[in-house]
Amino acid sequence: MVESVYIESSVISYLIARPSRDVVISARQAITETWWREQRTEYDLYISVLVEQEIGRGDAEAAEMRLNAVKNFKLLATSHEAQILAEDFVAQGAIPANSEEDALHIGLAAAAGIDFLLTWNFKHINNAHTRAAITAVVEAHGFVCPMLCSPEELGVEI
């Protein structure tokens, strides 16, 4: 069975962004490009309407490039279960109150039974402090938490 990956907006942004002179951002861009080229065909790829909205913002030309990069991905609709999970992430303090969209990304992936949530968002989604809290909320609702990871953690060798 092919594993599934929910691609969060930050990954697409790193893929399409102009090359950065910042060493960390530049490395993440290179890792993202390598993952995109070498690994993405190994998975069933999903985005959501929320991802489409987020990557559609900003410079029109860049937004079009981001949207074209994911035009053939499967689209997750927002479900009642995903919304409830997102609300509980905030209520339980797993995700800050001003980051409802981040909470919804996780809720969408968890409610849909996605195996991995791919993100470069280390502040609110993929970090040691939030992972346990996020997992606890997901499991309390009877779902299995997707593995929260970056492209580097999902098969890219440097």
PDB file of C-alpha atoms in Angstrom:
ATOM      1  CA  MET A   1       0.000   0.000   0.000  1.00  0.00           C
ATOM      2  CA  VAL A   2       1.294   3.432  -0.966  1.00  0.00           C
ATOM      3  CA  GLU A   3       1.656   5.846   1.937  1.00  0.00           C
ATOM      4  CA  SER A   4      -0.068   9.222   1.825  1.00  0.00           C
ATOM      5  CA  VAL A   5       1.436  12.682   2.339  1.00  0.00           C
ATOM      6  CA  TYR A   6      -0.359  15.946   3.052  1.00  0.00           C
ATOM      7  CA  ILE A   7       1.781  18.741   1.629  1.00  0.00           C
ATOM      8  CA  GLU A   8       1.499  21.838   3.832  1.00  0.00           C
ATOM      9  CA  SER A   9       1.915  25.274   2.242  1.00  0.00           C
ATOM     10  CA  SER A  10       5.447  25.953   3.513  1.00  0.00           C
ATOM     11  CA  VAL A  11       6.855  23.081   1.431  1.00  0.00           C
ATOM     12  CA  ILE A  12       5.359  24.466  -1.770  1.00  0.00           C
ATOM     13  CA  SER A  13       6.594  27.943  -0.903  1.00  0.00           C
ATOM     14  CA  TYR A  14      10.162  26.689  -0.426  1.00  0.00           C
ATOM     15  CA  LEU A  15       9.930  24.782  -3.710  1.00  0.00           C
ATOM     16  CA  ILE A  16       8.889  27.792  -5.791  1.00  0.00           C
ATOM     17  CA  ALA A  17      10.668  30.657  -3.988  1.00  0.00           C
ATOM     18  CA  ARG A  18      13.549  32.525  -5.548  1.00  0.00           C
ATOM     19  CA  PRO A  19      16.914  31.192  -4.323  1.00  0.00           C
ATOM     20  CA  SER A  20      17.760  32.648  -0.943  1.00  0.00           C
ATOM     21  CA  ARG A  21      21.116  33.914   0.284  1.00  0.00           C
ATOM     22  CA  ASP A  22      20.182  32.849   3.821  1.00  0.00           C
ATOM     23  CA  VAL A  23      22.077  29.604   4.395  1.00  0.00           C
ATOM     24  CA  VAL A  24      19.239  27.864   6.297  1.00  0.00           C
ATOM     25  CA  ILE A  25      16.537  28.856   3.833  1.00  0.00           C
ATOM     26  CA  SER A  26      18.785  27.954   0.912  1.00  0.00           C
ATOM     27  CA  ALA A  27      19.398  24.493   2.391  1.00  0.00           C
ATOM     28  CA  ARG A  28      15.666  23.957   2.922  1.00  0.00           C
ATOM     29  CA  GLN A  29      14.997  25.001  -0.660  1.00  0.00           C
ATOM     30  CA  ALA A  30      17.575  22.493  -1.929  1.00  0.00           C
ATOM     31  CA  ILE A  31      16.183  19.705   0.260  1.00  0.00           C
ATOM     32  CA  THR A  32      12.648  20.497  -0.881  1.00  0.00           C
ATOM     33  CA  GLU A  33      13.660  20.454  -4.540  1.00  0.00           C
ATOM     34  CA  THR A  34      15.459  17.122  -4.074  1.00  0.00           C
ATOM     35  CA  TRP A  35      12.463  15.606  -2.258  1.00  0.00           C
ATOM     36  CA  TRP A  36      10.129  16.887  -4.948  1.00  0.00           C
ATOM     37  CA  ARG A  37      12.264  15.452  -7.732  1.00  0.00           C
ATOM     38  CA  GLU A  38      13.231  12.127  -6.130  1.00  0.00           C
ATOM     39  CA  GLN A  39      10.634  11.194  -3.506  1.00  0.00           C
ATOM     40  CA  ARG A  40       7.196  12.592  -4.298  1.00  0.00           C
ATOM     41  CA  THR A  41       6.345   9.864  -6.792  1.00  0.00           C
ATOM     42  CA  GLU A  42       6.661   7.322  -3.971  1.00  0.00           C
ATOM     43  CA  TYR A  43       3.537   8.659  -2.218  1.00  0.00           C
ATOM     44  CA  ASP A  44      -0.104   9.557  -2.716  1.00  0.00           C
ATOM     45  CA  LEU A  45      -0.011  13.345  -2.424  1.00  0.00           C
ATOM     46  CA  TYR A  46      -2.736  15.515  -0.932  1.00  0.00           C
ATOM     47  CA  ILE A  47      -3.363  19.187  -0.376  1.00  0.00           C
ATOM     48  CA  SER A  48      -6.454  20.974   0.878  1.00  0.00           C
ATOM     49  CA  VAL A  49      -8.552  23.951  -0.082  1.00  0.00           C
ATOM     50  CA  LEU A  50      -6.704  25.743   2.730  1.00  0.00           C
ATOM     51  CA  VAL A  51      -3.359  25.007   1.035  1.00  0.00           C
ATOM     52  CA  GLU A  52      -4.741  26.319  -2.260  1.00  0.00           C
ATOM     53  CA  GLN A  53      -5.853  29.520  -0.522  1.00  0.00           C
ATOM     54  CA  GLU A  54      -2.508  30.029   1.203  1.00  0.00           C
ATOM     55  CA  ILE A  55      -0.316  29.384  -1.840  1.00  0.00           C
ATOM     56  CA  GLY A  56      -2.624  31.482  -4.001  1.00  0.00           C
ATOM     57  CA  ARG A  57      -1.800  34.621  -1.993  1.00  0.00           C
ATOM     58  CA  GLY A  58       0.876  37.175  -2.788  1.00  0.00           C
ATOM     59  CA  ASP A  59       2.627  37.867  -6.064  1.00  0.00           C
ATOM     60  CA  ALA A  60       0.351  36.686  -8.880  1.00  0.00           C
ATOM     61  CA  GLU A  61       3.118  35.068 -10.937  1.00  0.00           C
ATOM     62  CA  ALA A  62       4.580  33.200  -7.961  1.00  0.00           C
ATOM     63  CA  ALA A  63       1.093  32.153  -6.823  1.00  0.00           C
ATOM     64  CA  GLU A  64       0.371  30.715 -10.258  1.00  0.00           C
ATOM     65  CA  MET A  65       3.634  28.739 -10.156  1.00  0.00           C
ATOM     66  CA  ARG A  66       2.798  27.377  -6.698  1.00  0.00           C
ATOM     67  CA  LEU A  67      -0.718  26.390  -7.749  1.00  0.00           C
ATOM     68  CA  ASN A  68       0.592  24.721 -10.930  1.00  0.00           C
ATOM     69  CA  ALA A  69       3.054  22.663  -8.872  1.00  0.00           C
ATOM     70  CA  VAL A  70       0.162  20.946  -7.050  1.00  0.00           C
ATOM     71  CA  LYS A  71      -2.576  21.015  -9.682  1.00  0.00           C
ATOM     72  CA  ASN A  72      -2.730  17.215  -9.977  1.00  0.00           C
ATOM     73  CA  PHE A  73      -2.684  16.454  -6.252  1.00  0.00           C
ATOM     74  CA  LYS A  74      -5.707  15.000  -4.511  1.00  0.00           C
ATOM     75  CA  LEU A  75      -7.753  17.643  -2.715  1.00  0.00           C
ATOM     76  CA  LEU A  76      -9.026  17.235   0.845  1.00  0.00           C
ATOM     77  CA  ALA A  77     -12.210  19.086   1.699  1.00  0.00           C
ATOM     78  CA  THR A  78     -12.635  20.546   5.159  1.00  0.00           C
ATOM     79  CA  SER A  79     -14.612  18.062   7.241  1.00  0.00           C
ATOM     80  CA  HIS A  80     -16.485  18.520  10.485  1.00  0.00           C
ATOM     81  CA  GLU A  81     -13.971  16.201  12.179  1.00  0.00           C
ATOM     82  CA  ALA A  82     -11.019  18.262  10.919  1.00  0.00           C
ATOM     83  CA  GLN A  83     -12.627  21.448  12.202  1.00  0.00           C
ATOM     84  CA  ILE A  84     -13.267  19.913  15.638  1.00  0.00           C
ATOM     85  CA  LEU A  85      -9.653  18.712  15.842  1.00  0.00           C
ATOM     86  CA  ALA A  86      -8.366  22.164  14.874  1.00  0.00           C
ATOM     87  CA  GLU A  87     -10.496  23.818  17.538  1.00  0.00           C
ATOM     88  CA  ASP A  88      -9.287  21.351  20.151  1.00  0.00           C
ATOM     89  CA  PHE A  89      -5.607  21.888  19.228  1.00  0.00           C
ATOM     90  CA  VAL A  90      -6.084  25.538  20.117  1.00  0.00           C
ATOM     91  CA  ALA A  91      -8.276  24.863  23.175  1.00  0.00           C
ATOM     92  CA  GLN A  92      -5.720  22.376  24.563  1.00  0.00           C
ATOM     93  CA  GLY A  93      -2.776  24.697  23.853  1.00  0.00           C
ATOM     94  CA  ALA A  94      -1.140  22.385  21.324  1.00  0.00           C
ATOM     95  CA  ILE A  95      -1.323  25.180  18.725  1.00  0.00           C
ATOM     96  CA  PRO A  96      -1.405  28.916  19.591  1.00  0.00           C
ATOM     97  CA  ALA A  97      -4.725  30.732  19.278  1.00  0.00           C
ATOM     98  CA  ASN A  98      -3.386  32.962  16.504  1.00  0.00           C
ATOM     99  CA  SER A  99      -2.419  29.947  14.350  1.00  0.00           C
ATOM    100  CA  GLU A 100      -5.799  28.430  13.502  1.00  0.00           C
ATOM    101  CA  GLU A 101      -4.725  27.663   9.930  1.00  0.00           C
ATOM    102  CA  ASP A 102      -1.806  25.566  11.201  1.00  0.00           C
ATOM    103  CA  ALA A 103      -4.226  23.703  13.463  1.00  0.00           C
ATOM    104  CA  LEU A 104      -6.556  23.078  10.536  1.00  0.00           C
ATOM    105  CA  HIS A 105      -3.746  21.628   8.389  1.00  0.00           C
ATOM    106  CA  ILE A 106      -3.101  19.028  11.080  1.00  0.00           C
ATOM    107  CA  GLY A 107      -6.817  18.404  11.595  1.00  0.00           C
ATOM    108  CA  LEU A 108      -7.369  17.850   7.889  1.00  0.00           C
ATOM    109  CA  ALA A 109      -4.528  15.356   7.607  1.00  0.00           C
ATOM    110  CA  ALA A 110      -5.487  13.475  10.783  1.00  0.00           C
ATOM    111  CA  ALA A 111      -9.210  13.277  10.004  1.00  0.00           C
ATOM    112  CA  ALA A 112      -8.433  11.980   6.504  1.00  0.00           C
ATOM    113  CA  GLY A 113      -6.093   9.262   7.787  1.00  0.00           C
ATOM    114  CA  ILE A 114      -3.022  10.682   6.036  1.00  0.00           C
ATOM    115  CA  ASP A 115       0.270   8.994   6.957  1.00  0.00           C
ATOM    116  CA  PHE A 116       2.598  12.035   6.839  1.00  0.00           C
ATOM    117  CA  LEU A 117       2.160  15.796   7.113  1.00  0.00           C
ATOM    118  CA  LEU A 118       5.082  17.384   5.272  1.00  0.00           C
ATOM    119  CA  THR A 119       6.003  20.854   6.531  1.00  0.00           C
ATOM    120  CA  TRP A 120       8.801  23.316   7.140  1.00  0.00           C
ATOM    121  CA  ASN A 121       6.730  24.940   9.910  1.00  0.00           C
ATOM    122  CA  PHE A 122       8.855  24.178  12.950  1.00  0.00           C
ATOM    123  CA  LYS A 123       7.281  26.938  15.018  1.00  0.00           C
ATOM    124  CA  HIS A 124       3.759  25.526  15.373  1.00  0.00           C
ATOM    125  CA  ILE A 125       3.613  22.092  13.732  1.00  0.00           C
ATOM    126  CA  ASN A 126       6.843  20.108  13.626  1.00  0.00           C
ATOM    127  CA  ASN A 127       8.787  20.574  16.835  1.00  0.00           C
ATOM    128  CA  ALA A 128       9.559  18.588  19.949  1.00  0.00           C
ATOM    129  CA  HIS A 129       7.270  20.654  22.169  1.00  0.00           C
ATOM    130  CA  THR A 130       4.170  20.518  19.982  1.00  0.00           C
ATOM    131  CA  ARG A 131       4.351  16.958  18.599  1.00  0.00           C
ATOM    132  CA  ALA A 132       3.337  15.241  21.834  1.00  0.00           C
ATOM    133  CA  ALA A 133       0.495  17.685  22.504  1.00  0.00           C
ATOM    134  CA  ILE A 134      -0.775  17.390  18.921  1.00  0.00           C
ATOM    135  CA  THR A 135      -0.618  13.596  19.040  1.00  0.00           C
ATOM    136  CA  ALA A 136      -2.508  13.515  22.347  1.00  0.00           C
ATOM    137  CA  VAL A 137      -5.356  15.610  20.923  1.00  0.00           C
ATOM    138  CA  VAL A 138      -5.562  13.539  17.741  1.00  0.00           C
ATOM    139  CA  GLU A 139      -5.601  10.253  19.642  1.00  0.00           C
ATOM    140  CA  ALA A 140      -8.177  11.564  22.151  1.00  0.00           C
ATOM    141  CA  HIS A 141     -10.506  11.995  19.168  1.00  0.00           C
ATOM    142  CA  GLY A 142      -9.889   8.425  18.019  1.00  0.00           C
ATOM    143  CA  PHE A 143      -7.621   9.184  15.078  1.00  0.00           C
ATOM    144  CA  VAL A 144      -4.024   8.226  14.340  1.00  0.00           C
ATOM    145  CA  CYS A 145      -1.743  11.251  14.193  1.00  0.00           C
ATOM    146  CA  PRO A 146       0.098  11.673  10.910  1.00  0.00           C
ATOM    147  CA  MET A 147       3.872  11.730  11.213  1.00  0.00           C
ATOM    148  CA  LEU A 148       4.759  15.434  11.323  1.00  0.00           C
ATOM    149  CA  CYS A 149       7.974  15.849   9.359  1.00  0.00           C
ATOM    150  CA  SER A 150      10.035  17.964   7.001  1.00  0.00           C
ATOM    151  CA  PRO A 151      11.159  16.870   3.527  1.00  0.00           C
ATOM    152  CA  GLU A 152      14.573  16.210   5.055  1.00  0.00           C
ATOM    153  CA  GLU A 153      13.020  13.729   7.481  1.00  0.00           C
ATOM    154  CA  LEU A 154      11.018  11.951   4.780  1.00  0.00           C
ATOM    155  CA  GLY A 155      13.700  10.337   2.721  1.00  0.00           C
ATOM    156  CA  VAL A 156      16.061  13.001   1.388  1.00  0.00           C
ATOM    157  CA  GLU A 157      19.718  12.144   1.716  1.00  0.00           C
ATOM    158  CA  ILE A 158      22.117  15.038   1.577  1.00  0.00           C
TER     159      ILE A 158
END
